[in-house]
CSV table of C-alpha atoms in Angstrom, one decimal:
chain,number,residue,atom,x,y,z
A,25,GLU,CA,-6.6,-4.7,-39.9
A,26,VAL,CA,-10.3,-5.0,-40.6
A,27,GLN,CA,-12.4,-6.4,-37.8
A,28,LEU,CA,-16.1,-7.1,-37.5
A,29,VAL,CA,-17.1,-8.0,-33.9
A,30,GLU,CA,-20.6,-9.4,-33.2
A,31,SER,CA,-22.4,-9.1,-29.8
A,32,GLY,CA,-25.8,-9.3,-28.5
A,33,GLY,CA,-26.6,-13.1,-28.7
A,34,GLY,CA,-27.7,-15.1,-25.9
A,35,LEU,CA,-30.5,-17.5,-24.6
A,36,ILE,CA,-34.0,-16.2,-25.2
A,37,GLN,CA,-37.6,-17.6,-24.8
A,38,PRO,CA,-39.7,-18.2,-27.9
A,39,GLY,CA,-41.5,-15.0,-28.8
A,40,GLY,CA,-38.8,-12.8,-27.4
A,41,SER,CA,-36.5,-10.2,-29.0
A,42,LEU,CA,-32.8,-9.6,-29.4
A,43,ARG,CA,-30.7,-7.0,-31.1
A,44,LEU,CA,-27.4,-8.2,-32.7
A,45,SER,CA,-24.6,-5.7,-33.2
A,46,CYS,CA,-21.6,-5.9,-35.5
A,47,ALA,CA,-19.0,-3.3,-34.7
A,48,ALA,CA,-16.6,-2.5,-37.5
A,49,SER,CA,-13.1,-1.2,-37.5
A,50,ASP,CA,-11.0,-0.3,-40.5
A,51,PHE,CA,-14.2,-1.0,-42.4
A,52,THR,CA,-16.9,1.4,-43.3
A,53,VAL,CA,-20.2,-0.3,-42.7
A,54,SER,CA,-22.4,2.4,-44.6
A,55,GLY,CA,-20.0,2.4,-47.6
A,56,ASN,CA,-20.2,-1.3,-48.2
A,57,TYR,CA,-22.5,-4.3,-48.7
A,58,MET,CA,-23.2,-5.9,-45.2
A,59,SER,CA,-25.2,-9.0,-44.4
A,60,TRP,CA,-26.1,-11.4,-41.6
A,61,VAL,CA,-25.6,-15.0,-42.3
A,62,ARG,CA,-26.5,-17.8,-39.8
A,63,GLN,CA,-25.8,-21.5,-39.3
A,64,ALA,CA,-28.0,-23.6,-37.2
A,65,PRO,CA,-26.4,-26.5,-35.3
A,66,GLY,CA,-25.8,-29.2,-37.9
A,67,LYS,CA,-27.2,-27.2,-40.7
A,68,GLY,CA,-25.7,-25.3,-43.7
A,69,LEU,CA,-25.0,-21.5,-44.0
A,70,GLU,CA,-28.3,-19.5,-44.5
A,71,TRP,CA,-28.5,-15.9,-45.8
A,72,VAL,CA,-30.6,-13.8,-43.3
A,73,SER,CA,-30.5,-10.3,-44.4
A,74,ALA,CA,-28.5,-7.7,-46.4
A,75,ILE,CA,-28.2,-4.0,-46.5
A,76,TYR,CA,-26.4,-2.3,-49.5
A,77,ARG,CA,-24.4,0.8,-49.6
A,78,GLU,CA,-27.4,2.4,-51.2
A,79,GLY,CA,-29.6,1.5,-48.2
A,80,TRP,CA,-31.6,-1.2,-49.8
A,81,THR,CA,-32.6,-3.9,-47.4
A,82,TYR,CA,-33.5,-7.4,-48.1
A,83,TYR,CA,-34.6,-10.5,-46.0
A,84,ALA,CA,-34.8,-14.2,-46.2
A,85,ASP,CA,-38.4,-15.4,-46.4
A,86,SER,CA,-37.9,-17.3,-43.2
A,87,VAL,CA,-37.3,-13.9,-41.2
A,88,LYS,CA,-39.3,-11.4,-43.3
A,89,GLY,CA,-41.6,-9.4,-41.0
A,90,ARG,CA,-39.7,-10.4,-37.8
A,91,PHE,CA,-36.2,-9.3,-38.4
A,92,THR,CA,-34.8,-5.7,-39.4
A,93,ILE,CA,-31.4,-4.9,-40.5
A,94,SER,CA,-30.0,-1.4,-39.9
A,95,ARG,CA,-26.8,0.4,-39.6
A,96,GLU,CA,-25.5,3.4,-37.8
A,97,SER,CA,-22.7,5.5,-39.3
A,98,SER,CA,-21.9,7.5,-36.1
A,99,ASN,CA,-20.5,4.3,-34.5
A,100,ASN,CA,-19.8,2.3,-37.6
A,101,THR,CA,-22.1,-0.6,-36.4
A,102,LEU,CA,-24.5,-3.0,-38.1
A,103,TYR,CA,-27.7,-4.1,-36.4
A,104,LEU,CA,-30.1,-6.9,-36.5
A,105,GLN,CA,-33.2,-6.6,-34.6
A,106,MET,CA,-34.8,-9.9,-34.2
A,107,ASN,CA,-38.5,-10.1,-32.9
A,108,SER,CA,-40.9,-12.9,-32.5
A,109,LEU,CA,-38.1,-15.3,-32.1
A,110,ARG,CA,-38.6,-19.0,-32.8
A,111,ALA,CA,-36.7,-22.2,-32.0
A,112,GLU,CA,-35.7,-22.4,-35.5
A,113,ASP,CA,-34.0,-19.1,-35.2
A,114,THR,CA,-31.2,-20.7,-33.0
A,115,ALA,CA,-28.0,-20.5,-34.8
A,116,LEU,CA,-24.6,-18.8,-34.9
A,117,TYR,CA,-25.1,-15.5,-36.5
A,118,TYR,CA,-22.3,-14.1,-38.7
A,119,CYS,CA,-21.9,-10.4,-39.7
A,120,ARG,CA,-20.4,-10.2,-43.2
A,121,GLY,CA,-19.0,-7.1,-45.1
A,122,VAL,CA,-17.9,-7.0,-48.7
A,123,ALA,CA,-15.9,-4.3,-50.1
A,124,ALA,CA,-14.5,-4.0,-53.7
A,125,PRO,CA,-12.7,-5.6,-55.5
A,126,PRO,CA,-14.5,-7.8,-53.7
A,127,VAL,CA,-12.8,-8.6,-50.5
A,128,ASP,CA,-14.8,-10.5,-48.0
A,129,TYR,CA,-14.8,-10.0,-44.2
A,130,TRP,CA,-16.6,-12.1,-41.6
A,131,GLY,CA,-17.0,-11.7,-37.8
A,132,GLN,CA,-16.5,-14.6,-35.5
A,133,GLY,CA,-20.2,-15.0,-34.8
A,134,THR,CA,-22.6,-14.5,-31.9
A,135,LEU,CA,-24.8,-17.4,-30.8
A,136,VAL,CA,-28.4,-17.1,-30.4
A,137,THR,CA,-30.4,-19.8,-28.6
A,138,VAL,CA,-34.1,-19.7,-28.6
A,139,SER,CA,-35.5,-22.0,-25.9
A,140,SER,CA,-38.0,-22.1,-23.1
B,7,ASP,CA,-35.3,-15.0,-55.2
B,8,ILE,CA,-32.5,-17.1,-56.6
B,9,GLN,CA,-32.3,-20.6,-55.3
B,10,MET,CA,-29.1,-22.7,-55.5
B,11,THR,CA,-29.0,-26.5,-55.7
B,12,GLN,CA,-25.7,-28.3,-54.9
B,13,SER,CA,-24.6,-31.8,-55.5
B,14,PRO,CA,-23.5,-34.0,-54.2
B,15,SER,CA,-24.3,-33.5,-50.6
B,16,SER,CA,-21.2,-35.4,-49.5
B,17,LEU,CA,-18.1,-37.0,-51.0
B,18,SER,CA,-15.3,-38.8,-49.8
B,19,ALA,CA,-12.1,-38.9,-51.9
B,20,SER,CA,-8.3,-39.9,-51.5
B,21,VAL,CA,-5.5,-37.3,-51.2
B,22,GLY,CA,-4.5,-36.3,-54.6
B,23,ASP,CA,-7.9,-37.0,-56.3
B,24,ARG,CA,-9.6,-34.5,-58.5
B,25,VAL,CA,-12.9,-33.6,-56.8
B,26,THR,CA,-15.9,-31.9,-58.5
B,27,ILE,CA,-18.8,-30.2,-56.9
B,28,THR,CA,-21.7,-28.8,-59.0
B,29,CYS,CA,-24.3,-26.0,-58.5
B,30,ARG,CA,-27.3,-25.1,-60.4
B,31,ALA,CA,-29.1,-21.7,-60.1
B,32,SER,CA,-32.9,-21.3,-60.4
B,33,GLN,CA,-32.4,-18.6,-62.9
B,34,ALA,CA,-29.6,-17.3,-65.0
B,35,ILE,CA,-27.0,-15.5,-63.0
B,36,SER,CA,-24.5,-14.7,-65.7
B,37,ASN,CA,-21.1,-15.4,-63.9
B,38,TYR,CA,-22.1,-14.0,-60.6
B,39,LEU,CA,-21.3,-17.1,-58.5
B,40,ALA,CA,-19.1,-17.5,-55.5
B,41,TRP,CA,-17.8,-20.6,-53.7
B,42,TYR,CA,-17.2,-20.8,-49.8
B,43,GLN,CA,-15.3,-23.1,-47.6
B,44,LYS,CA,-16.6,-23.7,-44.1
B,45,LYS,CA,-14.6,-25.8,-41.5
B,46,PRO,CA,-16.1,-26.6,-38.1
B,47,GLY,CA,-15.2,-23.8,-35.7
B,48,LYS,CA,-14.0,-21.5,-38.4
B,49,VAL,CA,-15.5,-18.6,-40.2
B,50,PRO,CA,-16.7,-19.1,-43.8
B,51,LYS,CA,-13.9,-18.4,-46.4
B,52,VAL,CA,-14.6,-17.3,-49.9
B,53,LEU,CA,-12.6,-19.3,-52.4
B,54,ILE,CA,-13.8,-18.1,-55.7
B,55,TYR,CA,-15.9,-15.2,-56.8
B,56,ALA,CA,-17.3,-14.2,-60.4
B,57,THR,CA,-17.4,-18.0,-61.1
B,58,SER,CA,-13.8,-18.4,-61.8
B,59,THR,CA,-11.6,-15.7,-60.0
B,60,LEU,CA,-9.6,-17.1,-57.2
B,61,GLN,CA,-9.6,-15.0,-54.0
B,62,SER,CA,-6.2,-13.8,-53.0
B,63,GLY,CA,-4.3,-16.5,-51.0
B,64,VAL,CA,-6.3,-19.4,-52.1
B,65,PRO,CA,-4.4,-22.3,-53.5
B,66,SER,CA,-4.3,-22.8,-57.3
B,67,ARG,CA,-5.7,-26.3,-57.0
B,68,PHE,CA,-9.1,-24.8,-56.6
B,69,SER,CA,-10.8,-23.7,-59.8
B,70,GLY,CA,-14.4,-22.7,-60.8
B,71,SER,CA,-16.2,-22.7,-64.1
B,72,GLY,CA,-19.6,-22.4,-65.7
B,73,SER,CA,-22.1,-19.7,-66.6
B,74,GLY,CA,-25.9,-19.0,-66.8
B,75,THR,CA,-27.2,-21.6,-64.4
B,76,ASP,CA,-24.7,-24.4,-64.1
B,77,PHE,CA,-21.4,-24.1,-62.2
B,78,THR,CA,-18.6,-26.2,-60.9
B,79,LEU,CA,-15.9,-26.0,-58.3
B,80,THR,CA,-13.0,-28.4,-59.0
B,81,ILE,CA,-10.3,-29.3,-56.4
B,82,SER,CA,-7.3,-30.6,-58.6
B,83,GLY,CA,-5.5,-32.8,-56.1
B,84,LEU,CA,-7.3,-32.9,-52.8
B,85,GLN,CA,-5.4,-32.3,-49.7
B,86,PRO,CA,-6.0,-33.0,-46.1
B,87,GLU,CA,-6.6,-29.5,-45.3
B,88,ASP,CA,-9.4,-29.3,-47.9
B,89,VAL,CA,-11.7,-31.2,-45.7
B,90,GLY,CA,-14.8,-29.1,-44.8
B,91,THR,CA,-18.1,-28.1,-46.3
B,92,TYR,CA,-18.3,-26.1,-49.6
B,93,TYR,CA,-21.1,-23.9,-50.4
B,94,CYS,CA,-22.2,-21.9,-53.6
B,95,GLN,CA,-24.0,-18.6,-53.7
B,96,GLY,CA,-25.4,-16.6,-56.6
B,97,TYR,CA,-25.3,-12.9,-56.3
B,98,ASN,CA,-26.0,-11.1,-59.5
B,99,ARG,CA,-28.7,-9.0,-58.4
B,100,ALA,CA,-30.3,-7.8,-55.1
B,101,PRO,CA,-31.2,-9.7,-52.9
B,102,PRO,CA,-28.3,-12.1,-53.0
B,103,GLY,CA,-29.2,-15.6,-53.7
B,104,THR,CA,-29.4,-18.2,-51.0
B,105,PHE,CA,-26.5,-20.5,-50.2
B,106,GLY,CA,-26.6,-24.0,-51.8
B,107,GLN,CA,-27.0,-26.7,-49.2
B,108,GLY,CA,-23.4,-27.5,-49.0
B,109,THR,CA,-21.2,-30.4,-49.9
B,110,LYS,CA,-19.3,-32.0,-47.1
B,111,VAL,CA,-15.8,-33.2,-48.5
B,112,ASP,CA,-13.9,-36.0,-46.5
B,113,ILE,CA,-10.7,-37.9,-47.0
B,114,LYS,CA,-11.0,-41.5,-47.7
């Protein structure tokens, strides 16, 4: 059974950094499209960043220059390095993987709270 | 980047009603449009991809149509378990498009 398990969220002060992880089982992170999607309290879904099988990476304008998506094949894990965090980055962050034909998998999310 | 505009932002309908949600893309995306259902405390669930292809396990009362820039999600016979927020997303090229702002569906 495919599982995506996020970790690394928590309470962080504005300007701080966090690294989110998404450990996958029965799903190859490097072989599929992976993305981070977030939902701020009371708000809608927001696409944050994506990495394609080919290695292309993309970011929402709201996080460009501050967040970096990456993956590690050796431990089959997706990462999101988040720097210069702001209050508006407070959200539940979901890891999402899409495999052909397409089949969609989501983690349960990890909560990031940016507050002083 | 592709921007998606959904309407209405919310709706309230009776059980058994036909419900329609529309989504407009800022540029033509062929048929590369997906619909998601999000319930509080639950993970988003993809209902439809490629405009009209039902994801496995999704009830047949859900259907999608459209092409180019204008798309529709229809629930034919609203059920209590359909309460939630629905989002569209275009994905015809890299990067994937943004999600629409969502349509909250309630039972009258």
